[in-house]
Coordinates of C-alpha atoms in Angstrom, one line a residue:
M2 CA -19.6 9.2 13.8
T3 CA -16.6 10.1 16.0
D4 CA -15.7 10.6 19.6
S5 CA -13.5 13.6 18.6
P6 CA -15.9 15.9 16.8
L7 CA -14.4 18.0 14.0
P8 CA -15.7 21.4 12.9
P9 CA -18.0 21.2 9.9
L10 CA -16.5 21.6 6.4
P11 CA -17.8 24.1 4.0
A12 CA -19.3 22.8 0.7
L13 CA -16.1 23.3 -1.3
P14 CA -13.1 23.4 1.1
A15 CA -9.7 24.1 -0.4
V16 CA -7.6 21.0 -0.7
S17 CA -3.9 20.2 -0.6
Y18 CA -2.6 17.2 -2.4
V19 CA 0.7 15.9 -1.1
M20 CA 2.9 13.5 -3.2
P21 CA 6.3 12.0 -2.3
V22 CA 8.4 11.5 -5.4
L23 CA 11.5 9.2 -5.9
N24 CA 12.5 7.7 -9.2
E25 CA 9.1 8.1 -10.8
E26 CA 9.9 9.5 -14.3
G27 CA 7.7 7.0 -16.0
F28 CA 4.6 7.8 -13.9
L29 CA 5.0 11.4 -12.5
A30 CA 3.6 13.5 -15.3
R31 CA 0.5 11.3 -15.7
A32 CA -0.1 11.2 -11.9
V33 CA 0.2 15.0 -11.6
E34 CA -2.2 15.5 -14.6
A35 CA -4.8 13.3 -12.9
V36 CA -4.5 15.4 -9.8
L37 CA -4.8 18.8 -11.5
A38 CA -7.6 17.6 -13.8
Q39 CA -9.8 16.7 -10.8
A40 CA -13.5 17.7 -11.3
Y41 CA -13.6 19.7 -8.2
D42 CA -14.4 23.4 -8.0
G43 CA -12.7 24.2 -4.8
E44 CA -9.2 25.7 -4.6
K45 CA -6.4 23.2 -5.1
E46 CA -2.7 23.0 -4.5
L47 CA -0.2 20.2 -5.1
V48 CA 3.0 19.8 -3.0
L49 CA 5.6 17.4 -4.4
A50 CA 8.2 16.1 -1.9
L51 CA 11.3 15.4 -4.0
G52 CA 13.7 12.7 -2.9
P53 CA 17.2 12.4 -4.5
S54 CA 16.0 10.6 -7.6
R55 CA 18.5 8.9 -10.0
D56 CA 16.2 9.4 -13.0
R57 CA 14.6 12.6 -14.4
S58 CA 11.9 12.9 -11.8
T59 CA 13.2 16.1 -10.3
Q60 CA 13.6 17.8 -13.7
I61 CA 10.1 16.7 -14.7
A62 CA 8.7 18.1 -11.4
E63 CA 10.5 21.4 -11.8
G64 CA 9.1 21.8 -15.3
I65 CA 5.6 21.1 -14.0
A66 CA 6.0 23.6 -11.2
A67 CA 7.3 26.3 -13.5
A68 CA 4.3 25.9 -15.7
D69 CA 1.6 25.7 -13.1
P70 CA 1.5 27.9 -9.9
R71 CA -0.7 25.4 -8.1
V72 CA 2.3 23.0 -7.9
R73 CA 5.0 23.6 -5.3
L74 CA 8.2 21.6 -4.5
V75 CA 9.9 20.7 -1.3
D76 CA 13.1 18.7 -0.8
N77 CA 12.9 15.3 0.9
P78 CA 16.6 14.5 1.5
E79 CA 15.7 11.5 3.7
R80 CA 14.2 9.7 0.7
D81 CA 11.7 7.9 2.9
I82 CA 7.9 8.2 2.3
P83 CA 6.8 9.2 5.8
A84 CA 9.4 12.0 6.0
G85 CA 8.4 13.3 2.6
L86 CA 4.7 13.3 3.4
N87 CA 5.4 15.2 6.6
R88 CA 7.4 17.8 4.8
A89 CA 4.8 18.2 2.1
I90 CA 2.0 18.5 4.7
R91 CA 3.9 21.2 6.6
A92 CA 4.4 23.1 3.3
S93 CA 0.7 22.8 2.4
T94 CA -2.0 25.3 3.6
H95 CA -5.5 23.9 3.1
P96 CA -7.9 22.3 5.5
V97 CA -8.3 19.0 3.6
V98 CA -5.1 17.0 2.8
I99 CA -5.1 14.4 0.1
R100 CA -2.3 11.9 -0.1
V101 CA -1.5 10.8 -3.7
D102 CA 1.3 8.7 -5.1
A103 CA 3.3 9.2 -8.2
H104 CA 2.5 5.6 -9.4
S105 CA -1.2 6.0 -8.8
E106 CA -3.9 7.8 -10.8
L107 CA -7.1 9.3 -9.3
T108 CA -10.5 8.9 -11.0
P109 CA -11.8 12.4 -12.1
D110 CA -14.4 12.5 -9.3
Y111 CA -12.1 11.3 -6.5
T112 CA -11.8 14.6 -4.7
A113 CA -15.4 15.6 -4.9
R114 CA -16.6 12.2 -3.7
G115 CA -14.0 12.1 -0.9
V116 CA -14.8 15.6 0.4
Q117 CA -18.5 14.8 0.4
A118 CA -17.8 11.6 2.4
L119 CA -15.8 13.7 4.9
R120 CA -18.7 16.1 5.2
D121 CA -21.4 13.4 5.5
T122 CA -19.6 11.1 8.0
G123 CA -17.6 13.5 10.1
A124 CA -14.6 11.2 9.6
A125 CA -11.0 12.3 9.9
N126 CA -9.8 10.2 7.0
V127 CA -11.6 8.7 4.0
G128 CA -10.2 6.1 1.6
G129 CA -11.4 4.1 -1.4
V130 CA -10.5 1.1 -3.5
M131 CA -7.1 0.5 -5.0
R132 CA -7.4 -1.0 -8.4
A133 CA -4.1 -2.3 -9.6
A134 CA -3.4 -2.4 -13.4
G135 CA -0.5 -3.4 -15.7
T136 CA 0.7 -3.0 -19.2
S137 CA 3.1 -6.0 -19.5
P138 CA 2.2 -9.7 -18.9
V139 CA 4.2 -9.8 -15.6
Q140 CA 2.8 -6.4 -14.3
R141 CA -0.8 -7.6 -15.1
A142 CA -0.1 -10.8 -13.2
I143 CA 1.1 -8.8 -10.2
A144 CA -1.9 -6.6 -10.5
R145 CA -4.2 -9.6 -10.4
G146 CA -2.5 -10.6 -7.2
Y147 CA -3.1 -7.2 -5.7
N148 CA -6.8 -7.2 -6.7
S149 CA -7.5 -10.7 -5.4
P150 CA -8.2 -11.7 -1.8
Y151 CA -5.8 -14.6 -2.5
G152 CA -3.0 -12.1 -3.0
L153 CA -3.1 -9.5 -0.2
G154 CA -6.5 -10.2 1.3
G155 CA -8.2 -8.6 4.3
G156 CA -8.0 -4.9 3.7
A157 CA -11.3 -3.4 2.4
Y158 CA -9.5 -1.2 0.0
H159 CA -8.3 -4.2 -2.1
G160 CA -11.8 -4.9 -3.2
D161 CA -15.3 -3.6 -3.4
G162 CA -17.4 -3.5 -0.3
T163 CA -19.9 -1.5 1.7
P164 CA -19.1 2.0 3.1
G165 CA -18.3 2.1 6.8
P166 CA -15.7 2.6 9.5
A167 CA -12.4 0.9 8.5
E168 CA -9.1 -0.2 10.1
S169 CA -7.1 1.8 7.6
A170 CA -7.4 3.6 4.2
Y171 CA -5.5 3.5 1.0
L172 CA -3.8 6.9 0.5
G173 CA -6.3 9.0 2.3
I174 CA -8.4 12.2 2.3
F175 CA -7.7 13.8 5.6
R176 CA -8.9 16.6 7.9
R177 CA -5.8 18.6 8.7
E178 CA -6.9 19.0 12.3
A179 CA -6.7 15.3 12.8
I180 CA -3.3 14.9 11.2
D181 CA -2.0 17.7 13.4
A182 CA -3.6 16.3 16.5
V183 CA -1.8 12.9 16.3
G184 CA 1.5 14.4 15.1
G185 CA 1.5 13.3 11.4
Y186 CA 3.3 10.3 10.0
D187 CA 5.9 8.5 12.2
P188 CA 9.2 9.0 10.3
G189 CA 10.6 5.9 12.0
I190 CA 8.0 3.6 10.3
L191 CA 9.4 3.1 6.8
R192 CA 6.6 0.8 5.6
G193 CA 3.0 0.5 6.8
E194 CA 3.0 4.2 7.7
D195 CA -0.7 4.5 6.6
W196 CA -1.9 1.8 8.9
E197 CA 0.1 3.2 11.8
L198 CA -1.2 6.7 11.3
N199 CA -4.8 5.5 11.1
L200 CA -4.3 3.4 14.2
R201 CA -3.3 6.5 16.2
M202 CA -6.2 8.4 14.7
R203 CA -8.7 5.8 15.8
R204 CA -7.1 5.6 19.2
A205 CA -7.5 9.4 19.5
G206 CA -11.3 8.9 18.8
Y207 CA -11.4 9.8 15.1
T208 CA -13.2 7.8 12.5
V209 CA -11.4 6.3 9.4
W210 CA -14.0 5.7 6.7
F211 CA -14.0 3.3 3.7
E212 CA -15.9 4.7 0.7
P213 CA -15.9 2.2 -2.2
A214 CA -17.1 4.9 -4.6
L215 CA -13.6 6.3 -4.5
G216 CA -11.3 4.7 -7.0
V217 CA -7.5 4.9 -7.6
T218 CA -5.6 3.1 -10.3
Y219 CA -2.3 1.7 -8.9
W220 CA 0.6 0.7 -11.1
P221 CA 2.5 -2.1 -9.3
R222 CA 6.0 -3.3 -9.8
A223 CA 6.7 -4.7 -13.2
S224 CA 9.1 -7.5 -12.4
F225 CA 9.1 -10.4 -9.8
G226 CA 12.5 -9.2 -8.5
D227 CA 11.2 -5.8 -7.7
L228 CA 8.0 -7.3 -6.2
A229 CA 10.1 -9.5 -4.0
K230 CA 12.1 -6.5 -2.7
Q231 CA 8.9 -4.6 -2.0
F232 CA 7.1 -7.3 -0.2
F233 CA 10.2 -8.3 1.9
A234 CA 10.3 -4.7 3.1
T235 CA 6.6 -4.6 3.7
G236 CA 6.7 -7.8 5.7
T237 CA 9.6 -6.6 7.8
W238 CA 7.9 -3.4 8.8
R239 CA 4.6 -5.1 9.5
A240 CA 6.6 -7.1 12.0
V241 CA 7.9 -3.9 13.5
L242 CA 4.3 -2.7 13.9
V243 CA 3.5 -6.1 15.6
R244 CA 6.3 -5.6 18.0
K245 CA 5.2 -2.0 18.8
Y246 CA 1.4 -2.4 18.9
G247 CA 0.9 -6.2 19.6
R248 CA -2.7 -7.3 19.4
A249 CA -3.8 -4.1 17.6
N250 CA -2.6 -5.9 14.5
P251 CA -5.2 -8.3 12.9
W252 CA -4.4 -12.0 13.0
R253 CA -4.0 -12.2 9.2
F254 CA -0.7 -10.4 9.4
F255 CA 0.8 -13.5 11.1
A256 CA -0.3 -15.8 8.3
P257 CA 2.6 -15.3 5.8
G258 CA 5.3 -15.8 8.4
T259 CA 3.6 -19.0 9.6
L260 CA 3.4 -20.1 6.0
V261 CA 7.1 -19.6 5.4
V262 CA 8.1 -21.5 8.5
S263 CA 5.7 -24.4 7.5
L264 CA 7.0 -24.5 3.9
A265 CA 10.7 -24.4 5.1
A266 CA 10.0 -27.3 7.4
S267 CA 8.2 -29.2 4.7
L268 CA 11.1 -28.7 2.3
V269 CA 13.6 -30.0 4.8
V270 CA 11.5 -33.1 5.3
M271 CA 11.3 -33.6 1.6
L272 CA 15.1 -33.3 1.3
L273 CA 15.7 -35.8 4.1
L274 CA 13.2 -38.2 2.6
L275 CA 14.7 -38.0 -0.9
T276 CA 18.2 -38.6 0.5
S277 CA 17.0 -41.5 2.7
V278 CA 18.0 -39.8 5.9
L279 CA 14.4 -40.3 7.0
P280 CA 12.3 -43.3 6.2
W281 CA 9.1 -43.0 4.2
G282 CA 5.9 -43.6 6.1
W283 CA 4.7 -41.3 8.8
W284 CA 7.5 -38.8 8.0
A285 CA 5.7 -38.2 4.7
L286 CA 3.1 -36.2 6.6
G287 CA 5.8 -33.6 6.8
L288 CA 5.1 -32.9 3.2
A289 CA 1.5 -31.8 4.0
P290 CA 2.2 -28.0 4.2
L291 CA 3.9 -28.0 0.8
A292 CA 1.2 -30.0 -0.8
T293 CA -1.6 -28.0 0.8
Y294 CA 0.0 -24.7 -0.3
A295 CA 0.4 -26.0 -3.9
L296 CA -3.3 -26.9 -4.0
A297 CA -4.2 -23.6 -2.5
I298 CA -2.3 -21.7 -5.2
A299 CA -3.9 -23.9 -7.9
F300 CA -7.3 -23.1 -6.5
A301 CA -6.6 -19.4 -6.3
V302 CA -5.3 -19.3 -9.9
W303 CA -8.4 -21.1 -11.0
R304 CA -10.6 -18.5 -9.2
I305 CA -8.9 -15.3 -10.2
P306 CA -10.5 -13.7 -13.3
E307 CA -9.0 -11.9 -16.3
Q308 CA -6.5 -14.6 -17.3
R309 CA -6.0 -15.9 -20.8
G310 CA -4.2 -19.2 -21.3
A311 CA -1.6 -21.2 -19.4
R312 CA 1.1 -18.4 -19.5
D313 CA -1.2 -16.0 -17.6
R314 CA -2.0 -18.6 -15.0
L315 CA 1.7 -19.5 -14.5
L316 CA 2.5 -15.8 -14.1
T317 CA -0.3 -15.3 -11.6
A318 CA 0.9 -18.3 -9.6
A319 CA 4.4 -16.8 -9.6
A320 CA 3.1 -13.4 -8.4
L321 CA 1.1 -15.0 -5.6
V322 CA 4.0 -17.2 -4.4
T323 CA 6.3 -14.2 -4.5
M324 CA 3.9 -12.0 -2.5
H325 CA 3.3 -14.6 0.2
T326 CA 6.8 -15.9 0.7
C327 CA 8.7 -12.6 0.5
W328 CA 6.2 -10.9 2.8
G329 CA 6.5 -13.8 5.2
A330 CA 10.3 -13.9 5.1
G331 CA 10.4 -10.2 5.7
F332 CA 8.0 -10.6 8.7
L333 CA 10.3 -13.2 10.2
R334 CA 13.3 -10.9 9.8
G335 CA 11.4 -8.0 11.4
I336 CA 10.0 -10.0 14.3
T337 CA 13.4 -11.2 15.3
L338 CA 15.8 -8.4 14.3
G339 CA 13.5 -5.3 13.9
G340 CA 13.3 -3.0 10.9
G341 CA 16.8 -1.7 10.8
R342 CA 17.4 0.0 7.4
V343 CA 15.3 -2.5 5.4
V344 CA 13.8 -0.1 2.8
D345 CA 11.9 -0.8 -0.4
R346 CA 14.3 0.4 -3.1
S347 CA 12.6 -1.5 -5.9
R348 CA 11.7 1.6 -7.8
A349 CA 15.3 2.9 -7.6

């Protein structure tokens, strides 16, 4: 399955879970519980990379580590996810490395299925499906955006599909040899670090594998303001990856930036028409991008399931528009100015 063969794994290899933690007091205990409760008979360890949280995350982590010798802590003074993951990986010891997030929960069979997929395919990294969920009306609307192709679209891990080689993987169940061979996460890429690492793995001849039997529950942002911050940062760093890797990026990553430019031009035309600076007539065609996008959002909201009533549909529309426009605005910022210190602090 790969041009860079990896040595065979034993039936039950020991696994190291690595988790960056920053301001996750509402999710951390439950995420750790889901890791330690994995239905897997091989040896397990969990390394938490602790950033300088402003909430009780560090105290919660210290209490967990004091109560369970399988849990170890390392400091992540840089706060950034790639740096924290590298620190946790260096502190871990086992041949299989499993990335987990504090705002995600693994299904009980996640490890067993993932290790089996590594053994069956010879892949260097295996990932599954991210299933977003929410507890409040806004968070559920944001989750619907995540789970729909009309929200994020493109990545196999945002929906069910067939097993096979993939461009990237959500989180990831890695062979340590492959991580070491490509030098780990790039600490200079503050968002999109998974895609960038998987690109380097594929270029080194390793296989990245999508396994839809793997499931992870993801708890997204719970407000549109936090969602906007997150997606602006994500779009910015996607543009950095476009600047760095060019055509290795799929065409779909250019769509939100193009959308924002088109909508901005359409809004300018609308303003000039309404103030009579431009005459009506052919100039009204300049409203086409805005009208087309409004119809597209209406169609997407109509197609997305699990909505009850007008309020849910309005919230879903708001989530989709926030995702598209903030991602696109961030992309335009990144493509012109680079990433700088644009970082997602929405969970702070």
